[in-house]
Amino acid sequence: MGILEVNDVNKRFGGLQALNSVTLDVEEGKVHAIIGPNGAGKSTLLNCFVGRLVPDTGTVMFNGQSLLGIKPHEINQTGVSRVFQTPEIFEEMTLIENVMIPAFAHRDGAFKVNFWGGVSEEGEVGDRAEAMLAQVDLADKKDTLAGSLSRGDKRRLELAMCLVQEPKLLLLDEPTAGMSRADTNNTIDLLKRIGEMGITKVVIEHDMHVVFSLAHKISVLAQGTVIAEGLPDEIKGDPRVQEAYLGGAHV
Amino acid sequence: MLALDKKDTTLFLIVLAAVIFAPFLLNPFPEGSELAQFNAGYPDLLQRFLIFGIFAIGFNILFGLTGYLSFGHAAFLGVGSYAGVWMMKLLTMNVVPAILMSIVFAGLFSLLVGYISLRRSGIYFSILTLAFAQMSFALAYSVLTPITNGETGLQLALDDPRVLGVSQVNGSIPPTNLFGLPMRESFELTMGGWVFTFNAGYYLCAVFMMVAFYLAIRIFRSPFGMMLRAVKSNQQRMNYTGLNSRPYTLAAFVISGMYAGLAGGLMVAMDPLAGAERMQWTASGEVVLMTILGGAGTLIGPVLGAGFIKYFENIFSKINDNILHQWFAFLPDGLEDALVFVIHPFIGKGWHLTLGIMFMLIVIFLPGGIVEGFRRLAQIGRRGTGGGKKSADAVPAPAE
Ligand SMILES: Nc1ncnc2c1ncn2[C@@H]1O[C@H](COP(=O)(O)OP(=O)(O)OP(=O)(O)O)[C@@H](O)[C@H]1O
Ligand SMILES: [Mg+2]
């Protein structure tokens, strides 16, 4: 029994079958990687988990509860956080504010009118946010505007925003894209560390170095279909995977 | 002080001082002098500065923080005015119940309008609010005549019941008052050639304005205010972060509607008369101009914008060709006439033209409004004295 169970999900965009009977079983506490060439439908699949898209048919169950037909904020409140492929952050706000917002959402729920006390009096939330920024090596930039960060830094900020919520399930859409080798390694270390906190992760990644150093299990998606699934060692040698990747990233 | 940080306390105290001493500060020219027409320190205009200041502060909580641009906020001001006059007709000439009911009714109406309009964002939201306001305006003129008295506007009458007060005193309608203190009561202070007028109504407005301003500071600095800025910055991310943006925007909408209601209530507390034109789209547009001109999303900007526009409307519009001829009398006749001819379209009834040009210049060159202008001046000043601290200033402080 997985914490996230995806069963027979189909999604069509006009004439394009973006997801074709996708079935996944993500085990609690594990890192499940989804790889596949560009346009395979990886991001589309994640969109179906967070309420950005609703699949045409199929079911998505998280912790025994359906994620279909409920709003994005409700999905998040059940413990699902996502890092997007193009960073979704609050560009006009400072880094510390970017991390405090999810921290408030985690503590106070989806809506709370708290207009009397100042943000500056929220020491506990502020401290948590700052500690989280330190974890992703951004603490020294806490008062700069998020929009001024490099792409790699934006990603790490977004990761901090997700982690501060202590999610049960973390969805990562290419978390190291645009990062230097050193930053990539730091991020792998960070993700490994949070792996020890028991957070289940679904990671989409083109960088095979990242995939093979993190994943417990890998699903290969091509043209909307899961063409292979298994342990990293099994996937490495699978000829179908080599085939799907011809011209794409190298395995 | 007041549980605000040092910077906000300073700002608050400066505004407080400016409001208290405005009857002095805005009357710099002696009576009877040529420049006396530029004096703005008379009760009627001073009251308007504060009332529209309140309106704009509230509007800014919605527009400045969440980025939702309402084109219908004058409707809430109008509803507040009608509610206020009705309280005076039915209950008492004491302005307290009138003002309270203005806020309540505007709040309820904005809850309805906001609930529906906020189903859409961007231009569609703006159009929905505009449609609501124009509908209210049209209804006030037509089918709602029993409540609004149509074109004539809602007025007090000698036979109003006023169950907690009296219908008339010596054959005339009693004045609006605060527990017996008439709002029109003024105290005149003559100092040399200067005459300063201190008006009871103005100081009542001042109290409400300072409370409204204080509340706005608290909102700006609170977690709630941070969420409202998050709406403006990235509503998608907010929702994927587990926050429901809809009730946040609705709360901001209703709060700003209540500010508008308070402004409407104060208007009738000063002058017990409510007309439908107060709800027209031009009035809604005016508060948008005030906020942008002063600096949307800043604390003090909307107040400055309101003051700026009201000053223009009341002072610039009074200047006519005769006055210009007087000013330029020292020039040779031909030059004098030419100059007056050139300036003519910009003054008197042409004040809209001047205001429009200034608005365009500000939006193009100072997108942050008057406040940004001040900030740049301060920066130049600081660089001039050597201590250029650019990076810290380049970060647009969310509120100042
Ligand atoms: N909202 C949408 N409307 C129409 N077509 C879409 C939509 N979203 C995705 N697609 C299409 O579906 C296909 C799968 O897209 P998706 O973004 O899921 O690919 P991906 O596997 O994430 O690729 P990449 O590695 O480039 O991110 C693509 O052909 C894309 O153009
Ligand atoms: Mg993708």
XYZ file of C-alpha atoms in Angstrom, chain A residues 50-52 72-73 76-77 80-84 88-94 97 100-102 104-105 109-122 143 145 158 161-162 165, chain B residues 2-5 214-215 217-249 251 255 394-396 398:
90
model
C -1.903 19.232 -6.968
C -5.207 20.267 -8.484
C -3.834 22.244 -11.405
C -5.132 23.261 -4.607
C -4.996 24.782 -1.128
C -1.649 21.266 0.167
C -3.248 21.282 3.585
C 1.348 17.769 -0.386
C 3.853 20.464 -1.398
C 5.307 21.038 -4.815
C 8.374 22.626 -6.375
C 7.453 23.726 -9.887
C 6.773 29.774 -8.451
C 7.790 32.194 -5.753
C 6.697 35.610 -4.494
C 9.103 37.639 -6.610
C 8.185 41.050 -5.179
C 8.675 39.923 -1.605
C 11.767 39.239 0.447
C 8.632 36.624 3.676
C 7.126 32.833 6.309
C 4.020 32.660 4.125
C 4.056 28.857 3.865
C 1.909 30.641 8.402
C -0.157 28.433 6.119
C -4.466 26.847 8.009
C -5.900 28.090 4.743
C -7.332 31.348 6.069
C -6.886 33.408 9.176
C -7.629 37.073 9.708
C -4.763 38.190 11.881
C -4.436 41.893 11.241
C -3.719 43.165 14.712
C -0.431 41.527 15.617
C 2.592 42.518 13.569
C 4.617 40.096 11.485
C 7.632 41.157 13.527
C 5.988 39.772 16.655
C 5.722 36.313 15.100
C 16.052 40.591 3.145
C 13.730 40.458 -3.045
C 11.063 27.262 -3.436
C 9.131 27.174 1.063
C 7.911 23.606 0.652
C 5.556 23.189 5.764
C 1.357 52.379 19.911
C 2.897 48.974 19.248
C 4.377 50.279 15.991
C 8.022 50.174 15.070
C -3.532 53.579 12.368
C -5.615 50.554 11.435
C -0.615 50.563 9.401
C -1.524 47.567 11.556
C -2.977 45.764 8.560
C 0.083 46.506 6.420
C 2.431 45.126 9.066
C 0.364 42.075 10.005
C 0.474 38.507 8.707
C -2.887 39.276 7.112
C -1.317 42.165 5.198
C 1.524 39.903 4.137
C -0.996 37.446 2.714
C -2.671 40.266 0.809
C 0.662 41.178 -0.744
C 1.145 37.521 -1.573
C -2.116 37.647 -3.532
C -0.708 40.442 -5.633
C 2.656 38.789 -6.059
C 1.646 35.248 -7.011
C -1.826 34.028 -6.303
C -1.131 30.626 -7.856
C 1.776 29.969 -5.551
C -0.313 31.092 -2.646
C -2.974 28.515 -3.408
C -0.413 25.730 -3.893
C 1.008 26.786 -0.548
C -2.210 25.884 1.208
C -3.712 29.346 1.460
C -7.171 30.082 0.212
C -6.766 33.412 -1.548
C -10.501 34.027 -2.003
C -11.418 34.866 1.605
C -8.299 36.998 1.876
C -9.292 39.094 -1.110
C -11.797 40.429 3.530
C -12.516 46.349 4.723
C 16.506 50.055 -4.308
C 14.368 47.512 -2.520
C 10.945 49.105 -2.785
C 6.332 47.575 0.697
